mmCIF file of C-alpha atoms in Angstrom:
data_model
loop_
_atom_site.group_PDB
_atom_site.id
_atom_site.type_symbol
_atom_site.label_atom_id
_atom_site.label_comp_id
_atom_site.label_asym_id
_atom_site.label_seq_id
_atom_site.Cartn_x
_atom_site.Cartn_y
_atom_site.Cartn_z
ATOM 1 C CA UNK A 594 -31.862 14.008 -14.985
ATOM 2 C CA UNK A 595 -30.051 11.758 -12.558
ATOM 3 C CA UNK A 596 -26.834 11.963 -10.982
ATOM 4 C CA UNK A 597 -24.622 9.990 -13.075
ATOM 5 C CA UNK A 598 -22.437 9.112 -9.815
ATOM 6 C CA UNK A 599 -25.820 7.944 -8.336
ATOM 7 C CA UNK A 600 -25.970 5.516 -10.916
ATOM 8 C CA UNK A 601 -22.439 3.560 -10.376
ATOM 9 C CA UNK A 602 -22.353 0.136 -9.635
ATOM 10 C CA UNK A 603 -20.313 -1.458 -6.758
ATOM 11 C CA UNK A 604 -17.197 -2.885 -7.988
ATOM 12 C CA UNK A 605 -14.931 -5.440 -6.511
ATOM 13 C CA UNK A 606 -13.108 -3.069 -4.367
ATOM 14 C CA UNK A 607 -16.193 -1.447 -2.621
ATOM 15 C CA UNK A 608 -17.674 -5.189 -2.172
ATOM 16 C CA UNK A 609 -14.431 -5.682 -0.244
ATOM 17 C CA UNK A 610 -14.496 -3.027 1.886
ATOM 18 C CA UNK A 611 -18.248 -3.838 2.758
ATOM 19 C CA UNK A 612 -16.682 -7.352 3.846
ATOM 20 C CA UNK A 613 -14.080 -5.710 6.153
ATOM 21 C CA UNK A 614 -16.940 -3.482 7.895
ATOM 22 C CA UNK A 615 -18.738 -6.709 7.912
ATOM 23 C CA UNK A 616 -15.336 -8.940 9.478
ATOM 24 C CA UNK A 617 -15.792 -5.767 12.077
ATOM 25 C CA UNK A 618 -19.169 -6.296 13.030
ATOM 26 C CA UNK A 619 -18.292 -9.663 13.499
ATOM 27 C CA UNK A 620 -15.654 -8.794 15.890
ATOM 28 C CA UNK A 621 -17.856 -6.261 17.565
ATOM 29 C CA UNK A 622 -19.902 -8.933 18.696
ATOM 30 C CA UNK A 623 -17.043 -11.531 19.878
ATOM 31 C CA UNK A 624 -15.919 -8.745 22.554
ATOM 32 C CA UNK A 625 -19.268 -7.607 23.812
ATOM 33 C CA UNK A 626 -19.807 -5.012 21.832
ATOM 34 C CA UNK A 627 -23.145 -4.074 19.240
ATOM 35 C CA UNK A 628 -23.040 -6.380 15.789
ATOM 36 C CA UNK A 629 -21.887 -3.107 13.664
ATOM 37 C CA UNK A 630 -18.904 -2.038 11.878
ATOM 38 C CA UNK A 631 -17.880 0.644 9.509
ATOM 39 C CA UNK A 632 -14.919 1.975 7.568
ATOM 40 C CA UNK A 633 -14.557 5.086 6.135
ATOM 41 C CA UNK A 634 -12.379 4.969 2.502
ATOM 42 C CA UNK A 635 -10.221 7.986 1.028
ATOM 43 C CA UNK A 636 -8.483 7.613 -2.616
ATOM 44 C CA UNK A 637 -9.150 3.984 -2.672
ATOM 45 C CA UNK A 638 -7.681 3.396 0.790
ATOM 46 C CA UNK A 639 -9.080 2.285 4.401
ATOM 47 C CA UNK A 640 -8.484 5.550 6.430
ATOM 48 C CA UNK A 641 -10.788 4.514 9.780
ATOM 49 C CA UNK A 642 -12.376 1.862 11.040
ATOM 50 C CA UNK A 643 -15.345 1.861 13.472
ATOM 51 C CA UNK A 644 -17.107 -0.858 15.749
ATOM 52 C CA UNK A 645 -20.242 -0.524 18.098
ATOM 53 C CA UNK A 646 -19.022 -0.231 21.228
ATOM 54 C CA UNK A 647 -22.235 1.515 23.396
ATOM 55 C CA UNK A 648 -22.426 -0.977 26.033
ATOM 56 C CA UNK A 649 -18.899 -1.511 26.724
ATOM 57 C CA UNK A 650 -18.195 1.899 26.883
ATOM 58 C CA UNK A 651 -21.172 3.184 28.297
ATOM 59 C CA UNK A 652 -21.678 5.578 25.538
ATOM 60 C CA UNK A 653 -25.072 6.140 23.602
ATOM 61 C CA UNK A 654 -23.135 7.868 20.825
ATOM 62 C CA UNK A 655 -20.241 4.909 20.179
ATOM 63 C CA UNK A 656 -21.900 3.445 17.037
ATOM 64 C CA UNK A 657 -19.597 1.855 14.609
ATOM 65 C CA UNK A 658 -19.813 4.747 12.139
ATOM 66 C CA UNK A 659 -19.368 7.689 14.540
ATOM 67 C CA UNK A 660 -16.827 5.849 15.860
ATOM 68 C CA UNK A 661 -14.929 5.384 12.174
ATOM 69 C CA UNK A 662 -15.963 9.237 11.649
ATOM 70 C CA UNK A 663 -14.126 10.793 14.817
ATOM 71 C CA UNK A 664 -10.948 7.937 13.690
ATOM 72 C CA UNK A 665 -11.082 9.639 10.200
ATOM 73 C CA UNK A 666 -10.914 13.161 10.864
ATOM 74 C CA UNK A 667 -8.143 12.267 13.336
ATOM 75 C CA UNK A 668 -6.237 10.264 10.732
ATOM 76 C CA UNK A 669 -7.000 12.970 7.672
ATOM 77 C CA UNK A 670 -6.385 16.140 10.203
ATOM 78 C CA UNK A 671 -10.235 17.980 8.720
ATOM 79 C CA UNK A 672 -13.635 18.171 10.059
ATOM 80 C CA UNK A 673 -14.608 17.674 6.356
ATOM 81 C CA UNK A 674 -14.545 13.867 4.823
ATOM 82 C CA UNK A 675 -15.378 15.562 1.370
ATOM 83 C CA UNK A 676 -14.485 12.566 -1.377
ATOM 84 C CA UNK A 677 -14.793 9.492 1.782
ATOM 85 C CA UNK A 678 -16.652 7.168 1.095
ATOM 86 C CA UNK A 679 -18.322 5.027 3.946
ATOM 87 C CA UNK A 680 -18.841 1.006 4.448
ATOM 88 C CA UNK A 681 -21.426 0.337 7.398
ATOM 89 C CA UNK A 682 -22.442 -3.492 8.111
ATOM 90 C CA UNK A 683 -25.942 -1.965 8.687
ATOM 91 C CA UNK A 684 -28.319 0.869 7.112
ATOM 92 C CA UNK A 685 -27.113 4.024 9.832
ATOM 93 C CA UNK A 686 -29.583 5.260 12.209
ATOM 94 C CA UNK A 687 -30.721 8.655 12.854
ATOM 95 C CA UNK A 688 -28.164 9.783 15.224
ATOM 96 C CA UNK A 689 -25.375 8.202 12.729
ATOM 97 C CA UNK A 690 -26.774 9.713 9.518
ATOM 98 C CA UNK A 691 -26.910 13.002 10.634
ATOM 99 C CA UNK A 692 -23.137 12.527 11.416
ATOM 100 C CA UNK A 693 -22.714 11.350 8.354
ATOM 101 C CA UNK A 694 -24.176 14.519 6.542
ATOM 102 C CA UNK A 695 -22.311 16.853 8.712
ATOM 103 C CA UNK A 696 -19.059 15.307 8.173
ATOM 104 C CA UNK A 697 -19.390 16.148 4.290
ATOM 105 C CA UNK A 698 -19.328 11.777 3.357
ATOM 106 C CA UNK A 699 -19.857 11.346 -0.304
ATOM 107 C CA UNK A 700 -21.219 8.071 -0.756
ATOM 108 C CA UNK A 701 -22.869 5.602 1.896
ATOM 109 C CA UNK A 702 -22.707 1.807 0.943
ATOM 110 C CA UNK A 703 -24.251 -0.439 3.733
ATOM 111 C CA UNK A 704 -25.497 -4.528 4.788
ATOM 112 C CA UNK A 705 -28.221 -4.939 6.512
ATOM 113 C CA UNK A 706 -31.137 -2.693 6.220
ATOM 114 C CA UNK A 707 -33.049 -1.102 9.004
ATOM 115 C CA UNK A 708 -35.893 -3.768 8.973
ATOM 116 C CA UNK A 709 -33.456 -5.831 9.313
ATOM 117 C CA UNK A 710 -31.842 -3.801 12.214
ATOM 118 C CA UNK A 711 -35.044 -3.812 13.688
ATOM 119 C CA UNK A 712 -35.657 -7.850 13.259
ATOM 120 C CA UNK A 713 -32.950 -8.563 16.237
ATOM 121 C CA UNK A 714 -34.975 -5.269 18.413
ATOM 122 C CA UNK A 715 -32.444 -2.708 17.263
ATOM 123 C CA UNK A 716 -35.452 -0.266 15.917
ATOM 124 C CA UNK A 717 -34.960 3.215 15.216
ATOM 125 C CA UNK A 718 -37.903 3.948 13.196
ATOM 126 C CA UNK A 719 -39.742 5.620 16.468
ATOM 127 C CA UNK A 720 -36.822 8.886 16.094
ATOM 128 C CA UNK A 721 -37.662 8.900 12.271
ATOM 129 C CA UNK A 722 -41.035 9.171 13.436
ATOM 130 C CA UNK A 723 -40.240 11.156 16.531
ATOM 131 C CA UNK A 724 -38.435 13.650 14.144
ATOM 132 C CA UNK A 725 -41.244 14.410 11.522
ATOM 133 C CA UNK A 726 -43.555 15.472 14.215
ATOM 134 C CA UNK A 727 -43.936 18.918 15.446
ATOM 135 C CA UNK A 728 -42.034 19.612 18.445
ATOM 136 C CA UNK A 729 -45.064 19.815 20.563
ATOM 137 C CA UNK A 730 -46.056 16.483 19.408
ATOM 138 C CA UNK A 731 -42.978 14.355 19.910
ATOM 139 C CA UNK A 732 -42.733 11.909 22.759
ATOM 140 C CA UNK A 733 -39.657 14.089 24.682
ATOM 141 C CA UNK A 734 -40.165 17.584 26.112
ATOM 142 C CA UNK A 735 -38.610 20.031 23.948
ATOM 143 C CA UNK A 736 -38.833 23.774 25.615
ATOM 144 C CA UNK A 737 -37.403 26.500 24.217
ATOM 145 C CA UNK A 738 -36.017 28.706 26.703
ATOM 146 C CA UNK A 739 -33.675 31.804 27.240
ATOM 147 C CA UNK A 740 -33.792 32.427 22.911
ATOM 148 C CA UNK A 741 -33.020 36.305 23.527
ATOM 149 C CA UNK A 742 -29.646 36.108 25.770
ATOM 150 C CA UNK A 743 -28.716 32.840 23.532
ATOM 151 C CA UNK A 744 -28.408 34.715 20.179
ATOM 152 C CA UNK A 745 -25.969 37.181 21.831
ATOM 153 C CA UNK A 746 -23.625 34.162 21.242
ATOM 154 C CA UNK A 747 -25.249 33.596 17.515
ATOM 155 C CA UNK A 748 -24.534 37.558 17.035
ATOM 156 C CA UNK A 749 -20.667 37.237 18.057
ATOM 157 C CA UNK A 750 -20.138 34.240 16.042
ATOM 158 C CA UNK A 751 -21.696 36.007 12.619
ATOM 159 C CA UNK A 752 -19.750 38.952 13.239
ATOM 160 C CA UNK A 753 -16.068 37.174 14.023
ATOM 161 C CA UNK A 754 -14.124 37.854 11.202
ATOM 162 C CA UNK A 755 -11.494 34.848 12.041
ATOM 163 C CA UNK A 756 -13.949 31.940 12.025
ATOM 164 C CA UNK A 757 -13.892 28.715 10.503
ATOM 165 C CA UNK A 758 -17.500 27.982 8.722
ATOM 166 C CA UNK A 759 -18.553 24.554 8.583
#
């Protein structure tokens, strides 16, 4: 049986917060910066707003919705954007969805596809690709190393009685 909140339809609202993540990548590319933008939405209300920003700031990891998840968890005062919803001008890549799933989003709305991403040579099928492959088949070295003395670390944190899952 499906989800019935898989099955809602955009309303007016959600079609104008696409626009402002939109109205951001717009902006994004008027000062320099990568043509995405994203907003992150709590209770019906704008709570972060993201742009690209990788080349002006040097930064592989500034994409639009990292960005607007870092300004959200700020703004909100949680590591957890349980009930958020997030706007993104463009499908998110890799790096960005698995952001996304950590920071606990509910719902993803987005533009522009990744084909269409990949149309102006933004193209992040190769990680999707790079990550179903075994590790000893992928494209960058990946050595495991030192596994023994790292759990020691593992060990303390499963035993601390004081911690803060996530």
């Amino acid at each position: 049986m499906l989800n019935i909140e898989r099955q809602t339809l955009p309303t007016e609202k959600d079609e104008q917060f696409m626009r402002e993540a939109i109205r951001l990548a717009d902006e994004s590319v008027e000062r320099g910066g990568g043509p995405f933008g994203a907003v992150i939405v709590k209770n019906g209300e704008i709570v972060a707003r993201g742009t690209n920003s990788v080349t002006l700031d040097n930064d592989p990891t500034a994409h639009a919705e990292v960005k607007a998840i870092r300004e959200a968890c700020r703004a909100l005062g949680t590591f957890s954007l349980d009930g958020c919803v997030l706007y993104s001008s463009c499908e998110p890549c890799p790096m960005c969805l698995g952001a996304i799933y950590w920071a606990g989003i509910s719902r993803i709305y987005y533009g522009n596809n990744r084909r269409d991403a990949a149309d102006i040579h933004f193209a992040d099928d190769f990680i999707y690709d790079e990550l179903a492959r075994p590790l000893d088949q992928r494209t960058l070295p990946i050595t495991p190393l030192l596994r023994d003395e790292a759990l020691h670390t593992f060990r303390r944190w499963d035993l601390k009685t004081d911690k803060i899952a996530y």
